[in-house]
XYZ file of N, CA and C in Angstrom:
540
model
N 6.739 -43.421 -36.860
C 7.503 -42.530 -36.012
C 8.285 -43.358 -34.994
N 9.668 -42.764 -35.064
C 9.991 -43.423 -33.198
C 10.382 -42.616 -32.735
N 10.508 -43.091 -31.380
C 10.684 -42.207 -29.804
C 11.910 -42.279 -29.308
N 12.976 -41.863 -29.230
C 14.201 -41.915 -28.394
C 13.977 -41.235 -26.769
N 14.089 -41.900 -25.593
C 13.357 -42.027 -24.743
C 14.906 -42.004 -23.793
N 15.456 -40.536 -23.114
C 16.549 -40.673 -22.404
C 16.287 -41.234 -20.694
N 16.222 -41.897 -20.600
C 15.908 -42.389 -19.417
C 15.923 -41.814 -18.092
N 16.334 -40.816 -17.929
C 17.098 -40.119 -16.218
C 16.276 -39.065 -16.005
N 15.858 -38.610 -15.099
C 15.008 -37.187 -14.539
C 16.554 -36.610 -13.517
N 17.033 -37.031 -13.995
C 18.290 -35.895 -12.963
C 19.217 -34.794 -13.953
N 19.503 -33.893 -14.124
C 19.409 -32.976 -14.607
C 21.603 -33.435 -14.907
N 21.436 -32.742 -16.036
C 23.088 -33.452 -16.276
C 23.295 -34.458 -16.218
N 22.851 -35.446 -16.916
C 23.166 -36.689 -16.413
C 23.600 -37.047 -18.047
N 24.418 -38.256 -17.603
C 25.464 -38.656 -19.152
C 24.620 -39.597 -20.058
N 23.311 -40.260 -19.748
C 23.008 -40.982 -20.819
C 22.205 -39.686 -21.781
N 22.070 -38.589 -21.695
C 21.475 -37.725 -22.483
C 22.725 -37.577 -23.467
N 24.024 -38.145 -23.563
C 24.799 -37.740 -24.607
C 24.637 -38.521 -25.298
N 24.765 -39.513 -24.825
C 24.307 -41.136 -25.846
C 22.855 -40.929 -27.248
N 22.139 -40.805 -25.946
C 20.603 -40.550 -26.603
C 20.716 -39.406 -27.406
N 21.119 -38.801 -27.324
C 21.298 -37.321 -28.363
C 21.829 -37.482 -29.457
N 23.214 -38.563 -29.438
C 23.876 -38.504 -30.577
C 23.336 -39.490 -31.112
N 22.370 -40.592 -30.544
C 21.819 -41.733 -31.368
C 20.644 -40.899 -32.266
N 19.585 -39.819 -31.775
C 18.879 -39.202 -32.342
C 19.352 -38.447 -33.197
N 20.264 -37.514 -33.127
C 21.005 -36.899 -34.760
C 21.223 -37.914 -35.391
N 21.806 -38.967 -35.293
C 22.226 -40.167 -36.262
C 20.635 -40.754 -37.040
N 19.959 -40.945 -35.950
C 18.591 -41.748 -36.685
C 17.807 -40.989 -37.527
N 18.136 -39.858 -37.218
C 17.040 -38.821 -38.383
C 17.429 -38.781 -39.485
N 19.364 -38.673 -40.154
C 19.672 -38.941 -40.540
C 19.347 -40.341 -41.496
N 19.660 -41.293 -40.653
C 19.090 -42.593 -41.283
C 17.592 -42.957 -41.885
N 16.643 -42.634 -40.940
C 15.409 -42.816 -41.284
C 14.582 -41.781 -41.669
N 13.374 -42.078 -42.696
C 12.680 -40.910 -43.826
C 11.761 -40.304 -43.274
N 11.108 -41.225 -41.716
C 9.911 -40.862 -41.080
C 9.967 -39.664 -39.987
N 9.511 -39.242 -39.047
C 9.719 -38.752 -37.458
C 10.318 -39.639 -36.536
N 11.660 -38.617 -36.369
C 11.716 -39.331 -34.694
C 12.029 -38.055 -34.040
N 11.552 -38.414 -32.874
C 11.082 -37.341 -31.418
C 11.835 -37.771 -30.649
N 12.229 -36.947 -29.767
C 13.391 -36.940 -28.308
C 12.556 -36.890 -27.370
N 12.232 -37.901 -26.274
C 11.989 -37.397 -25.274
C 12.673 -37.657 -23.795
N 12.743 -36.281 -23.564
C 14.429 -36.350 -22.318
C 13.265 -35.991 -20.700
N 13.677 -37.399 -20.155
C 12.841 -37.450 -18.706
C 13.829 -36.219 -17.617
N 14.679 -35.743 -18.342
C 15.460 -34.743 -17.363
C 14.729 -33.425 -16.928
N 13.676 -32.957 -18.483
C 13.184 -32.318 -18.606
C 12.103 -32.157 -18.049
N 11.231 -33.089 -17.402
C 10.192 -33.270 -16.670
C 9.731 -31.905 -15.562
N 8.905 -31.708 -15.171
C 9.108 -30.446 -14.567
C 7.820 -31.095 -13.171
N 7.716 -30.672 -12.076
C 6.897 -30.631 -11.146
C 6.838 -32.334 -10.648
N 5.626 -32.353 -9.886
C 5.478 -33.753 -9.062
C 5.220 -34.284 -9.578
N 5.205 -35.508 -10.206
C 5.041 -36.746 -11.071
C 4.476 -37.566 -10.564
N 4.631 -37.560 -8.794
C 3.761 -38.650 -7.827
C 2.591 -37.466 -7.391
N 1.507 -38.185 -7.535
C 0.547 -37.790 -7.002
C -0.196 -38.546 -6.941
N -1.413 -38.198 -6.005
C -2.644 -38.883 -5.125
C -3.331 -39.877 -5.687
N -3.929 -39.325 -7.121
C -4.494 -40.101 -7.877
C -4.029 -40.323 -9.593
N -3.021 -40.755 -9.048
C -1.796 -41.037 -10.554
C -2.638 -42.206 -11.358
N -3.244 -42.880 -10.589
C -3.933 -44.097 -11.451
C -5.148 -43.837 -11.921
N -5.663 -43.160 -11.884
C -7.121 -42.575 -12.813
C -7.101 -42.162 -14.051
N -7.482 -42.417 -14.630
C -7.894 -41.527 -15.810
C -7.993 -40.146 -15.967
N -9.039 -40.080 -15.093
C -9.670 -38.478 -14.931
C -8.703 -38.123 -14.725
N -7.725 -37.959 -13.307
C -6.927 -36.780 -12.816
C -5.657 -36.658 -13.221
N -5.334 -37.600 -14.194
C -3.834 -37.365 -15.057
C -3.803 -36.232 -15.253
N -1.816 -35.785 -14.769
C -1.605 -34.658 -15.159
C -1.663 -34.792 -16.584
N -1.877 -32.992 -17.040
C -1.818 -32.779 -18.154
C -0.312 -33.089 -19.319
N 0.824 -32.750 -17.826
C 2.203 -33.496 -18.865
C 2.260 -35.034 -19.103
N 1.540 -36.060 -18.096
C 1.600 -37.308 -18.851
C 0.979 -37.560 -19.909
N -0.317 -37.026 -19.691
C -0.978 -36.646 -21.322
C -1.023 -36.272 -22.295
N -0.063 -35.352 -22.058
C 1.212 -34.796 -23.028
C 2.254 -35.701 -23.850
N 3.035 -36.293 -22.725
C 3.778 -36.923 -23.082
C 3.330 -38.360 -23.821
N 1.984 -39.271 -23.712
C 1.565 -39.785 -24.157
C 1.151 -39.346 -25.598
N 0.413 -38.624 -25.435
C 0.206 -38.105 -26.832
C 0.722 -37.429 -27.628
N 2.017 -37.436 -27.527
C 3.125 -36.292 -28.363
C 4.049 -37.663 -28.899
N 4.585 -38.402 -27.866
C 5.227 -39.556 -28.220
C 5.309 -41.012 -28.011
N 4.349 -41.196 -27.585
C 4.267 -42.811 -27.598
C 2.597 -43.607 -28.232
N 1.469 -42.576 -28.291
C 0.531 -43.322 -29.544
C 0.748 -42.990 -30.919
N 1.651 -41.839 -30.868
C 2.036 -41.896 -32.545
C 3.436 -42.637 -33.000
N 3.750 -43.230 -31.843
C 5.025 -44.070 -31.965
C 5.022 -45.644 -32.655
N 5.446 -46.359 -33.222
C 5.677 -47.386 -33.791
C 6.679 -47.869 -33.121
N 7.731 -47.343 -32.512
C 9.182 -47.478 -32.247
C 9.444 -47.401 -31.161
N 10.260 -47.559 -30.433
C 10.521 -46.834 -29.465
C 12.258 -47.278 -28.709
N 13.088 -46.312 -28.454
C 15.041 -46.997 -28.530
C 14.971 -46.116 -27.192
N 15.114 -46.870 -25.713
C 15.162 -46.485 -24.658
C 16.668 -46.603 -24.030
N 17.188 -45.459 -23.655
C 18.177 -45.150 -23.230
C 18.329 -44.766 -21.747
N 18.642 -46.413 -20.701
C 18.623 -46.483 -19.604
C 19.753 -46.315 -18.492
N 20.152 -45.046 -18.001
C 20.985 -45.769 -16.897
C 20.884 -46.446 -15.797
N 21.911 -46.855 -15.255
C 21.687 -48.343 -14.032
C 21.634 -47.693 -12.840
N 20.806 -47.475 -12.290
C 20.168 -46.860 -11.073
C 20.122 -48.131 -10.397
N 20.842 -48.180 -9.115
C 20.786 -49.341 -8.152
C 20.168 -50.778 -8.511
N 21.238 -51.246 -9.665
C 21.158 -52.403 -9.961
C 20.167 -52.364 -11.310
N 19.627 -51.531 -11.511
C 18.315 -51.754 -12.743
C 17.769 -49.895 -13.328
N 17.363 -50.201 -13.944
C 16.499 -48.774 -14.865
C 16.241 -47.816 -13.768
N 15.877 -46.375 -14.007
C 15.082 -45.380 -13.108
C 13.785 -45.583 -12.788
N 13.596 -45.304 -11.355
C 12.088 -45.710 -11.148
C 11.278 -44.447 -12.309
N 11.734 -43.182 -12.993
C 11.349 -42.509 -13.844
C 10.507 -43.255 -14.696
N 11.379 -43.966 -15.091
C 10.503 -44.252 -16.369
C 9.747 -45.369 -15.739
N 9.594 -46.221 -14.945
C 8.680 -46.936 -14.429
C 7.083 -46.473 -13.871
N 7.737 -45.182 -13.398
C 6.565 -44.540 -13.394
C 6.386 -43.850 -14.225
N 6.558 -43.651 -15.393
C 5.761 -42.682 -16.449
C 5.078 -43.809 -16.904
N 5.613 -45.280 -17.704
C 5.013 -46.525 -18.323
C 3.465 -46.651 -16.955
N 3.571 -47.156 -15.499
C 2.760 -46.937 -14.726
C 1.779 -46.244 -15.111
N 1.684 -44.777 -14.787
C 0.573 -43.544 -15.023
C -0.190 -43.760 -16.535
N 0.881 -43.964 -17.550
C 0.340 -43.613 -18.776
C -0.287 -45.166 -19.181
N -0.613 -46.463 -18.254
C -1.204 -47.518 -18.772
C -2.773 -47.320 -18.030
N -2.914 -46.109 -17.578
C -4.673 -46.068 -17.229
C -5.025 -45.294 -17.948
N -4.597 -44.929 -19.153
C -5.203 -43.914 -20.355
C -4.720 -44.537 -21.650
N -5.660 -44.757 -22.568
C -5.082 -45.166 -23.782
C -4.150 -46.176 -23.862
N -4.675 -47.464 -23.183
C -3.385 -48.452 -22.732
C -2.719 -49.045 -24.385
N -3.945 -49.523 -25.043
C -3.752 -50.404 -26.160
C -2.664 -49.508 -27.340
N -3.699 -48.118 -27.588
C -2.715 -47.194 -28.247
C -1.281 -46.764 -28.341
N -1.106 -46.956 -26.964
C 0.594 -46.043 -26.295
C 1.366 -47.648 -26.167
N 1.117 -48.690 -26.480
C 1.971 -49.877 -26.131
C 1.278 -51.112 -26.928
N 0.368 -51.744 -27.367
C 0.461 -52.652 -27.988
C 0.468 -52.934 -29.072
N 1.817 -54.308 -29.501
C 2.341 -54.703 -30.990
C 3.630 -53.267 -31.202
N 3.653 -52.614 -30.496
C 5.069 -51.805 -30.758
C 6.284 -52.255 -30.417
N 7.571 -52.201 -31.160
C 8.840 -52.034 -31.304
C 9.607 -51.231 -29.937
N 10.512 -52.297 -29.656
C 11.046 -50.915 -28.914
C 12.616 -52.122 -28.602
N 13.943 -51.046 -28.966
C 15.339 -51.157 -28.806
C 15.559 -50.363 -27.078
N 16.276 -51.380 -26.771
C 17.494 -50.453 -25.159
C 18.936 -50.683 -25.358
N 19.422 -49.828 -25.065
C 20.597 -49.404 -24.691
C 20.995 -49.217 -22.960
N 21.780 -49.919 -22.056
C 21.765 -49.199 -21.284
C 23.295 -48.861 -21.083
N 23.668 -47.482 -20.069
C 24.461 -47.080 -19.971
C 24.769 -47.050 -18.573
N 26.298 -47.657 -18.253
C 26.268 -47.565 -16.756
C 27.827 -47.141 -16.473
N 28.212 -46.572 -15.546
C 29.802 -45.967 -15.147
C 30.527 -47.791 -15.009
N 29.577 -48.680 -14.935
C 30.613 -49.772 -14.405
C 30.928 -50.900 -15.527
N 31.372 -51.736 -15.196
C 31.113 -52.937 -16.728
C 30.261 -53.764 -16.949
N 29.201 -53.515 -16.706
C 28.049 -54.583 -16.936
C 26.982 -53.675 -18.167
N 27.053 -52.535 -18.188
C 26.332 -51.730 -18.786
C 24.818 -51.820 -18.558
N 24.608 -52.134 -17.361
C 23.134 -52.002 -17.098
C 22.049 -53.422 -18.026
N 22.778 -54.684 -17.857
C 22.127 -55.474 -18.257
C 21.054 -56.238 -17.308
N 21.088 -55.695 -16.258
C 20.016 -56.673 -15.365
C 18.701 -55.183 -15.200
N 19.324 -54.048 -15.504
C 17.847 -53.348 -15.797
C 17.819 -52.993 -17.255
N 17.911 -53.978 -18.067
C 17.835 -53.982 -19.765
C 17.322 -55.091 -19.514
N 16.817 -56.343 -18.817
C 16.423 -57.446 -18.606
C 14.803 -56.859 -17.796
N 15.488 -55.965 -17.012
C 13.690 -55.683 -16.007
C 13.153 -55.006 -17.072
N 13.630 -53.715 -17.863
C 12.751 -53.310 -18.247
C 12.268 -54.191 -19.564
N 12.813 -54.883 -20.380
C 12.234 -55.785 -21.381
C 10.967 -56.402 -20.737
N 11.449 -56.767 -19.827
C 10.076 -57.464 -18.838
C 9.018 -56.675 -19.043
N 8.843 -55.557 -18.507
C 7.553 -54.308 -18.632
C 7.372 -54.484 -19.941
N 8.434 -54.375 -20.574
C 7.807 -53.921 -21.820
C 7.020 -54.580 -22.944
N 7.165 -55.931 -22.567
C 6.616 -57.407 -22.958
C 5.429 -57.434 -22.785
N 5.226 -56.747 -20.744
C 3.943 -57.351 -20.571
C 2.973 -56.121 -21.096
N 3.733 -55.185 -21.527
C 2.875 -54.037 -21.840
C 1.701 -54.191 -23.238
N 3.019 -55.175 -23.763
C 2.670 -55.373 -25.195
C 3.726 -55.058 -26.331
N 4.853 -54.084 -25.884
C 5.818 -53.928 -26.571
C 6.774 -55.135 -27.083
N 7.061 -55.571 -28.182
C 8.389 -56.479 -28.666
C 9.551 -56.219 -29.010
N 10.347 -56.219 -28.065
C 11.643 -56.260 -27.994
C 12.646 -56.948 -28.452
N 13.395 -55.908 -29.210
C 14.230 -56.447 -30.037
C 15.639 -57.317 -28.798
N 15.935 -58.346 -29.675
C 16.386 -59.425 -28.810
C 18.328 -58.560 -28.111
N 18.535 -57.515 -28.848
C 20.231 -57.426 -28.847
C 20.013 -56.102 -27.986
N 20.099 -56.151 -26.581
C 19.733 -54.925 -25.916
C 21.220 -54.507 -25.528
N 21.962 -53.211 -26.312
C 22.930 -52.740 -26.345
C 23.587 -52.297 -24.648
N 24.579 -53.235 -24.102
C 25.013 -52.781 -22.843
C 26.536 -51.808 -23.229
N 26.151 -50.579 -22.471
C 27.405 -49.382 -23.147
C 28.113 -49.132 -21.656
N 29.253 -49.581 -21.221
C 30.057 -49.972 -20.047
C 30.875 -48.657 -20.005
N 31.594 -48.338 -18.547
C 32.556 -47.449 -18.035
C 32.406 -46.550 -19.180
N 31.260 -45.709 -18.964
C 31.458 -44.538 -19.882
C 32.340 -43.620 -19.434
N 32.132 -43.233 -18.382
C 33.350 -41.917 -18.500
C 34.684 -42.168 -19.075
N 34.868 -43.245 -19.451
C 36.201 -43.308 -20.474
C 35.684 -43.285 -21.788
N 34.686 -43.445 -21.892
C 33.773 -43.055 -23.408
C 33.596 -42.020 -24.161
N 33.505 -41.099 -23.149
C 33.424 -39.119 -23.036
C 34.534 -39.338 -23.235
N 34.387 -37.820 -23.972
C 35.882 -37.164 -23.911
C 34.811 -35.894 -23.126
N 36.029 -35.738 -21.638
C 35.778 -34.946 -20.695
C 35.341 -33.275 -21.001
N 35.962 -32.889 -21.884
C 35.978 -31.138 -22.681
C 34.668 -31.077 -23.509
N 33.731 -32.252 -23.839
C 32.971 -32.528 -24.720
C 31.465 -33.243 -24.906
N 32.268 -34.121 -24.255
C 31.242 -35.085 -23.928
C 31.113 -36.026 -25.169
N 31.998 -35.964 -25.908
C 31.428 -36.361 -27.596
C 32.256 -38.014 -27.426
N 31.449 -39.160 -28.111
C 31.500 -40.614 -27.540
C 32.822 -40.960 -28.505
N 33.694 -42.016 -27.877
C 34.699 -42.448 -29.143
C 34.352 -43.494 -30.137
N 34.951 -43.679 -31.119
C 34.951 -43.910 -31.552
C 33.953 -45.476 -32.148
N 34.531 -46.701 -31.189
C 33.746 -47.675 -30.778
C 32.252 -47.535 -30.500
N 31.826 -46.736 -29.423
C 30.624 -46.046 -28.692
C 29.867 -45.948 -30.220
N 30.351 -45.200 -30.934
C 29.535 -44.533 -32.450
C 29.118 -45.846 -33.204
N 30.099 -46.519 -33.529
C 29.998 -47.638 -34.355
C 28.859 -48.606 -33.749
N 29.298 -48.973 -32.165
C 27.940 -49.667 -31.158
C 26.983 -48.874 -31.914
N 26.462 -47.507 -31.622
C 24.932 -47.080 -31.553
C 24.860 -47.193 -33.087
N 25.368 -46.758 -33.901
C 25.435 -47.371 -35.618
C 24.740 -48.645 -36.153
N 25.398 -49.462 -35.755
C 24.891 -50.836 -35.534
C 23.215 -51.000 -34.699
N 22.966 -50.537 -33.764
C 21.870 -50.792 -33.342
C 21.000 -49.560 -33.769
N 21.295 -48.698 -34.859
C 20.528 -47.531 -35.669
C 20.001 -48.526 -36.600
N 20.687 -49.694 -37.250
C 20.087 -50.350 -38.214
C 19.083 -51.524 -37.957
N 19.273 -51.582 -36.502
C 19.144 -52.559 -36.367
C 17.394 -52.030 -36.016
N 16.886 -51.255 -35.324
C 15.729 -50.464 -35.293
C 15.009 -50.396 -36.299
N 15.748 -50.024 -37.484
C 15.189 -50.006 -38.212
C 15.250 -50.872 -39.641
N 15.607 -52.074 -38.936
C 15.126 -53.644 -39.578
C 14.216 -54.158 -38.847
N 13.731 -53.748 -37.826
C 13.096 -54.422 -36.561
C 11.518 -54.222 -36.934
């Protein structure tokens, strides 16, 4: 199975177009499961008192652990550049969900990034932090971490739908997942 993993808890936000159209494309491509999971969707407090326990994990990280990342093999994370690097989102979901089932949900797994940023760097210095986590997690990262630059010229504004180039990029790193 893999996980397409939209990176943002802010509601409308543009890397969910990316990640969306890379997931219609990969199902397409590949024979197995792949699962969406969109951090926009998240619902309630995510910080709490005793986030590091076992015992008192909410029931949605437990959720989310066990819906998509111990039945995962894979995993193609779709980051935007939040002040210089990744969302603390997903830092804290990886966080919470390594005091439950650490070995299961992360070690010897696969995992592709993409990041997406309004400027021209495409979010390569938090495609660099998060490889980091994801190393020490146990995850192996594929070496070609896709930087996707000045998107809003990428969109088409009426649509949201990526041009042309954009398609061919995530194309290329559809195969590349799944040579990995």
């Amino acid at each position: 199975m893999i996980t397409i993993i939209s990176g943002s808890n802010r509601k409308n936000n543009k890397t969910l177009h990316f990640a969306k159209y890379a997931f219609e494309k990969l199902q397409l491509e590949f024979e197995g499961e792949v699962r969406f999971l969109d951090l926009s969707e998240l619902e309630g407090n995510v910080v709490y008192d005793n986030m590091y326990k076992d015992s008192d994990q909410p029931k949605m990280i437990q959720h989310i652990q066990d819906t998509y990342f111990i039945p995962s093999t894979k995993f193609w994370f779709f980051i935007p550049e939040y002040n210089g690097s990744y969302p603390g989102i997903v830092k804290l979901l990886l966080d919470a969900m390594s005091t439950r089932e650490y070995k299961p949900s992360f070690a010897d797994k696969k995992a592709c990034i993409t990041g997406i940023a309004s400027g021209r760097a495409g979010n390569l210095r938090g495609m660099d932090h998060l490889a980091e986590v994801l190393n020490h997690l146990g995850i192996h990262v594929h070496p070609n971490k896709n930087p996707i630059s000045s998107i809003f010229k990428l969109l088409n504004s009426e649509d949201n739908s990526l041009n042309q180039d954009t398609e061919e990029t995530i194309q290329k790193q559809i195969k590349q997942i799944l040579e990995f």
